[in-house]
Short mmCIF file of C-alpha atoms in Angstrom, two decimals:
data_model
loop_
_atom_site.label_atom_id
_atom_site.label_comp_id
_atom_site.label_asym_id
_atom_site.label_seq_id
_atom_site.Cartn_x
_atom_site.Cartn_y
_atom_site.Cartn_z
CA HIS M 1 -64.39 -47.85 28.70
CA HIS M 2 -66.16 -45.95 25.94
CA SER M 3 -65.33 -42.58 27.51
CA ILE M 4 -61.69 -43.53 27.88
CA ILE M 5 -61.54 -44.58 24.21
CA LEU M 6 -63.23 -41.34 23.06
CA HIS M 7 -60.84 -39.28 25.15
CA HIS M 8 -57.95 -41.24 23.71
CA PHE M 9 -58.96 -40.42 20.14
CA SER M 10 -59.94 -36.78 20.77
CA THR M 11 -56.64 -35.73 22.32
CA PRO M 12 -54.53 -35.98 19.14
CA LYS M 13 -57.20 -34.00 17.26
CA SER M 14 -57.08 -31.10 19.74
CA MET M 15 -53.29 -31.19 19.72
CA THR M 16 -53.31 -31.06 15.91
CA LEU M 17 -55.62 -28.04 15.88
CA ASN M 18 -53.46 -26.27 18.44
CA SER M 19 -50.36 -27.11 16.44
CA ILE M 20 -51.85 -25.71 13.23
CA GLN M 21 -52.94 -22.55 15.05
CA SER M 22 -49.48 -22.12 16.50
CA LYS M 23 -47.81 -22.61 13.12
CA MET M 24 -50.15 -20.11 11.45
CA THR M 25 -49.43 -17.54 14.15
CA THR M 26 -45.69 -18.08 13.77
CA LEU M 27 -45.96 -17.80 9.98
CA LEU M 28 -47.91 -14.55 10.33
CA TRP M 29 -45.23 -13.05 12.60
CA VAL M 30 -42.49 -14.15 10.19
CA LYS M 31 -44.30 -12.49 7.28
CA LEU M 32 -44.77 -9.29 9.27
CA PHE M 33 -41.10 -9.30 10.25
CA CYS M 34 -40.04 -9.81 6.62
CA PHE M 35 -42.37 -7.03 5.46
CA PHE M 36 -41.08 -4.47 7.96
CA SER M 37 -37.45 -5.53 7.36
CA ALA M 38 -37.91 -5.08 3.61
CA ALA M 39 -39.57 -1.70 4.16
CA GLU M 40 -36.71 -0.57 6.41
CA ALA M 41 -34.11 -1.79 3.89
CA LEU M 42 -35.89 0.08 1.08
CA SER M 43 -36.02 3.24 3.20
CA GLN M 44 -32.29 3.01 3.92
CA GLN M 45 -31.55 2.39 0.24
CA LEU M 46 -33.54 5.47 -0.78
CA LYS M 47 -31.66 7.57 1.78
CA ARG M 48 -28.34 6.30 0.40
CA ARG M 49 -29.31 7.04 -3.18
CA SER M 50 -30.41 10.55 -2.23
CA PHE M 51 -27.12 11.20 -0.40
CA PHE M 52 -24.96 9.75 -3.21
CA ALA M 53 -26.96 11.63 -5.87
CA ILE M 54 -25.95 14.90 -4.18
CA SER M 55 -22.32 13.73 -3.97
CA LEU M 56 -22.31 12.69 -7.64
CA GLY M 57 -23.10 16.25 -8.69
CA SER M 58 -19.37 17.06 -8.66
CA LEU M 59 -18.17 13.77 -10.16
CA THR M 60 -15.47 14.06 -12.83
CA ILE M 61 -14.01 11.54 -15.24
CA PRO M 62 -11.22 9.36 -13.75
CA GLN M 63 -7.75 10.51 -14.59
CA SER M 64 -5.05 9.16 -16.89
CA PRO M 65 -2.03 7.41 -15.30
CA ALA M 66 0.00 10.63 -14.96
CA ALA M 67 -2.86 12.84 -13.76
CA ALA M 68 -1.97 12.83 -10.04
CA GLU M 69 1.58 14.05 -10.63
CA GLY M 70 2.06 17.56 -9.25
CA ASN M 71 -1.14 17.33 -7.16
CA GLU M 72 0.28 15.97 -3.94
CA LYS M 73 0.81 17.01 -0.35
CA ILE M 74 2.84 15.81 2.60
CA ILE M 75 0.84 14.80 5.70
CA ASP M 76 2.83 13.64 8.74
CA GLY M 77 5.76 12.81 6.48
CA VAL M 78 3.61 10.76 4.06
CA THR M 79 3.02 11.80 0.45
CA VAL M 80 -0.69 11.80 -0.41
CA TYR M 81 -1.64 12.03 -4.09
CA LYS M 82 -5.00 13.44 -5.17
CA THR M 83 -6.76 13.32 -8.54
CA THR M 84 -9.36 15.80 -9.79
CA SER M 85 -12.15 13.28 -9.10
CA GLY M 86 -11.43 13.61 -5.37
CA LEU M 87 -9.67 10.25 -5.06
CA GLN M 88 -6.59 10.14 -2.82
CA TYR M 89 -3.94 7.46 -2.51
CA ILE M 90 -0.69 6.68 -0.72
CA GLU M 91 1.99 4.62 -2.44
CA LEU M 92 2.96 2.01 0.15
CA GLU M 93 5.19 -0.01 -2.16
CA GLU M 94 5.74 0.60 -5.87
CA GLY M 95 5.44 -2.45 -8.08
CA SER M 96 7.82 -3.49 -10.85
CA GLY M 97 5.31 -5.06 -13.26
CA PRO M 98 2.93 -3.55 -15.84
CA SER M 99 -0.06 -1.34 -15.07
CA PRO M 100 -3.52 -2.76 -15.85
CA ARG M 101 -5.26 -1.79 -19.07
CA TYR M 102 -9.00 -1.53 -19.53
CA GLY M 103 -10.46 -4.93 -20.37
CA GLN M 104 -7.73 -6.91 -18.61
CA LEU M 105 -8.32 -9.27 -15.69
CA CYS M 106 -6.76 -8.21 -12.39
CA SER M 107 -6.19 -10.20 -9.23
CA ILE M 108 -5.96 -8.10 -6.07
CA SER M 109 -5.79 -8.71 -2.34
CA TYR M 110 -7.37 -6.02 -0.21
CA THR M 111 -8.52 -4.97 3.22
CA GLY M 112 -11.47 -2.59 3.33
CA TYR M 113 -12.20 0.02 5.99
CA LEU M 114 -14.72 2.82 6.44
CA GLN M 115 -13.81 5.97 8.33
CA LEU M 116 -16.56 8.32 9.43
CA PRO M 117 -16.04 12.09 9.66
CA SER M 118 -14.51 13.44 12.88
CA GLU M 119 -13.42 9.92 13.87
CA LYS M 120 -9.75 8.91 13.88
CA LYS M 121 -10.42 5.18 14.09
CA LYS M 122 -11.36 3.36 10.90
CA GLU M 123 -13.68 0.33 10.96
CA LYS M 124 -12.57 -2.79 9.10
CA PHE M 125 -15.38 -4.55 7.21
CA ASP M 126 -13.66 -6.96 4.80
CA SER M 127 -10.40 -8.64 3.75
CA ASN M 128 -10.16 -10.89 0.72
CA ILE M 129 -8.61 -11.83 -2.64
CA PHE M 130 -10.68 -10.59 -5.57
CA LEU M 131 -10.66 -11.15 -9.35
CA LEU M 132 -12.05 -8.32 -11.45
CA LYS M 133 -12.26 -7.08 -15.00
CA HIS M 134 -10.74 -3.62 -15.16
CA GLY M 135 -13.09 -0.96 -16.50
CA ASN M 136 -16.28 -3.02 -16.88
CA GLY M 137 -18.30 -0.80 -14.51
CA ARG M 138 -18.96 -3.47 -11.88
CA LEU M 139 -16.35 -2.21 -9.43
CA ILE M 140 -16.77 0.90 -7.30
CA ALA M 141 -15.34 3.78 -9.35
CA GLY M 142 -12.74 4.87 -6.79
CA LEU M 143 -11.13 1.45 -6.57
CA ASP M 144 -11.13 1.05 -10.36
CA GLU M 145 -9.46 4.45 -10.77
CA GLY M 146 -6.92 3.77 -8.03
CA LEU M 147 -5.91 0.44 -9.60
CA HIS M 148 -5.38 1.97 -13.04
CA THR M 149 -2.10 3.63 -12.11
CA MET M 150 -0.70 0.77 -10.01
CA LYS M 151 1.92 -1.72 -11.15
CA VAL M 152 1.90 -5.47 -10.53
CA GLY M 153 3.52 -6.20 -7.17
CA GLY M 154 2.67 -2.76 -5.85
CA LYS M 155 0.77 -1.88 -2.69
CA ARG M 156 -1.36 1.21 -2.28
CA ARG M 157 -3.77 2.76 0.21
CA ILE M 158 -6.73 4.16 -1.74
CA ILE M 159 -8.96 6.73 0.01
CA ILE M 160 -12.36 6.90 -1.69
CA PRO M 161 -14.98 9.66 -1.16
CA PRO M 162 -18.70 8.72 -1.08
CA LYS M 163 -19.34 9.72 -4.72
CA LEU M 164 -16.80 7.11 -5.91
CA GLY M 165 -17.96 4.31 -3.59
CA PHE M 166 -21.07 2.13 -3.29
CA VAL M 167 -23.37 4.52 -5.13
CA ASP M 168 -25.63 1.77 -6.48
CA ILE M 169 -26.64 -1.87 -5.98
CA GLY M 170 -24.43 -4.51 -7.60
CA LEU M 171 -21.07 -2.77 -7.31
CA GLY M 172 -18.19 -4.74 -5.82
CA PRO M 173 -16.26 -5.92 -4.07
CA ILE M 174 -18.97 -7.08 -1.66
CA PRO M 175 -17.96 -9.06 1.46
CA GLU M 176 -18.66 -12.78 1.12
CA GLY M 177 -20.00 -13.50 4.62
CA PRO M 178 -23.41 -12.28 5.87
CA PHE M 179 -21.96 -10.73 9.04
CA ALA M 180 -19.38 -8.72 7.07
CA ARG M 181 -22.08 -7.58 4.62
CA ASN M 182 -24.30 -6.53 7.50
CA LYS M 183 -21.42 -4.57 9.03
CA LEU M 184 -20.73 -2.79 5.72
CA ASN M 185 -24.42 -1.90 5.34
CA LYS M 186 -24.53 -0.43 8.85
CA LEU M 187 -21.37 1.59 8.20
CA LEU M 188 -22.79 2.93 4.92
CA ASP M 189 -25.97 3.93 6.77
CA LYS M 190 -23.83 5.82 9.31
CA MET M 191 -22.03 7.51 6.42
CA VAL M 192 -25.39 8.73 5.10
CA GLU M 193 -26.50 9.80 8.57
CA LYS M 194 -23.33 11.80 9.20
CA ARG M 195 -23.26 13.11 5.60
CA GLY M 196 -19.66 12.12 4.95
CA GLY M 197 -16.80 9.70 5.42
CA ASN M 198 -14.36 7.72 3.29
CA LEU M 199 -13.86 4.16 2.16
CA ILE M 200 -10.25 3.07 2.58
CA TYR M 201 -8.73 0.11 0.75
CA ASP M 202 -5.25 -1.27 1.32
CA VAL M 203 -4.63 -3.02 -2.00
CA GLU M 204 -1.93 -5.22 -3.51
CA LEU M 205 -2.04 -5.75 -7.28
CA ARG M 206 -1.07 -9.41 -7.65
CA LEU M 207 -1.64 -10.25 -11.30
CA VAL M 208 -2.70 -8.70 -14.60
CA ARG M 209 -3.50 -10.65 -17.75
CA ASP M 210 -5.49 -10.37 -20.98
CA ASP M 211 -9.01 -11.74 -21.11
CA GLU M 212 -9.30 -14.25 -23.96
CA ALA M 213 -13.06 -13.65 -24.13
CA ASP M 214 -12.67 -9.85 -24.33
CA LEU M 215 -15.03 -8.20 -26.83
CA GLY M 216 -12.89 -5.10 -27.19
CA TYR M 217 -12.20 -1.99 -25.11
CA TYR M 218 -10.78 1.39 -26.01
CA ASP M 219 -7.02 1.33 -25.67
CA ASP M 220 -5.22 3.71 -23.33
CA ASP M 221 -2.63 4.65 -25.99
CA SER M 222 -3.30 7.31 -28.62
CA LEU M 223 -2.89 6.57 -32.34
CA THR M 224 0.52 6.92 -33.95
CA GLU M 225 0.99 9.23 -36.95
CA GLU M 226 1.05 6.22 -39.28
CA GLN M 227 -2.20 4.85 -37.80
CA GLN M 228 -3.85 8.27 -38.09
CA LYS M 229 -2.78 8.54 -41.75
CA ARG M 230 -4.12 5.06 -42.53
CA LEU M 231 -7.42 5.86 -40.77
CA LEU M 232 -7.84 9.08 -42.78
CA GLU M 233 -7.12 7.23 -46.03
CA ASN M 234 -9.78 4.66 -45.21
CA VAL M 235 -12.32 7.34 -44.26
CA ASN M 236 -11.63 9.30 -47.47
CA GLY M 237 -11.98 6.18 -49.62
CA GLY M 238 -8.29 5.51 -50.11
CA GLY M 239 -8.64 1.98 -48.84
CA LEU M 240 -11.50 1.14 -51.22
CA LYS M 241 -9.73 1.49 -54.57
CA ASP M 242 -9.04 -2.25 -54.94
CA THR M 243 -12.77 -3.04 -54.77
CA SER M 244 -13.81 -0.89 -57.75
CA SER M 245 -13.64 -3.86 -60.10
CA MET M 246 -16.53 -5.50 -58.22
CA GLU M 247 -19.12 -3.03 -59.55
CA GLY M 248 -20.05 -5.15 -62.63
CA ILE M 249 -20.47 -8.32 -60.56
CA GLU M 250 -22.69 -6.57 -58.01
CA ALA M 251 -24.87 -5.17 -60.80
#
C-alpha cells in the first residue's frame, strides 16, 4: 500500500518537471526563431535602403500642376504623361471637381500593384479606401505627386518608379491585413533583387476638403501684385508708422 501511495504522489511531480522542461525548450526555440526572423528582416531592410539610396540620387522636386503638359507619348493608343521626377500617369477619367491643395484632406480609393522588370503581369497587393493629408510627407512621394494634379471625381493610373515609392519605414498607404503586408514586403524584396520595377496605383479621388486643424502650409498660388506691394511696405517699415506713438510708453 505504501509503495502504491508513493507512486501515486510521485507521478504528478515527474509530469510537472517534464512539462516545465518541454515549455522551456519550446520557449527557447521561439526566441531563436524571433531572433533569426528579426535579423533577416533587418538585412532585407538594409538592402532596400541601399537600393533606394542609389535610386534617390536622381530625385527631383515634384512638378506643378501643368508640368506634365508637352511631355507625353502615345503607347498602344494610350496617352502616357511623364514628369521630370520620373513619375508617369494615364488619365482614365478626368474629374470635374477641384484639385487638392497642400494641407487639405483627401479621400481616395485605390488598387495597388507591383510590376517587376521584364514581366508583363503585375501583382496586386492591396485595394482600399484611404484618407490622407496632402503634402505632409507620410505618403509615398509618387502617389502624393500624382494626386496633386487630379480633380475630384477623376480616375488615374499612376506609375511610380522605386525612388518615389516605399523608400523608408512609415510611408503609406500600407495594406491593413498581415497577409497583404507580407505580400507587399516580398514584392519589394524582389524589386531590390531585380534592381528595378514599378509600383502601379489605380486611383479615384473621391473627396477634398480643408483641415480645420491645419497649422498652415505654403499655398500653391503666387502672390498678386497688390500682395507683393503690401509685403514690401511691411518689410521696409511702411506698416509700422502707426506704432511710432508707443515709444514714450515703452520707455
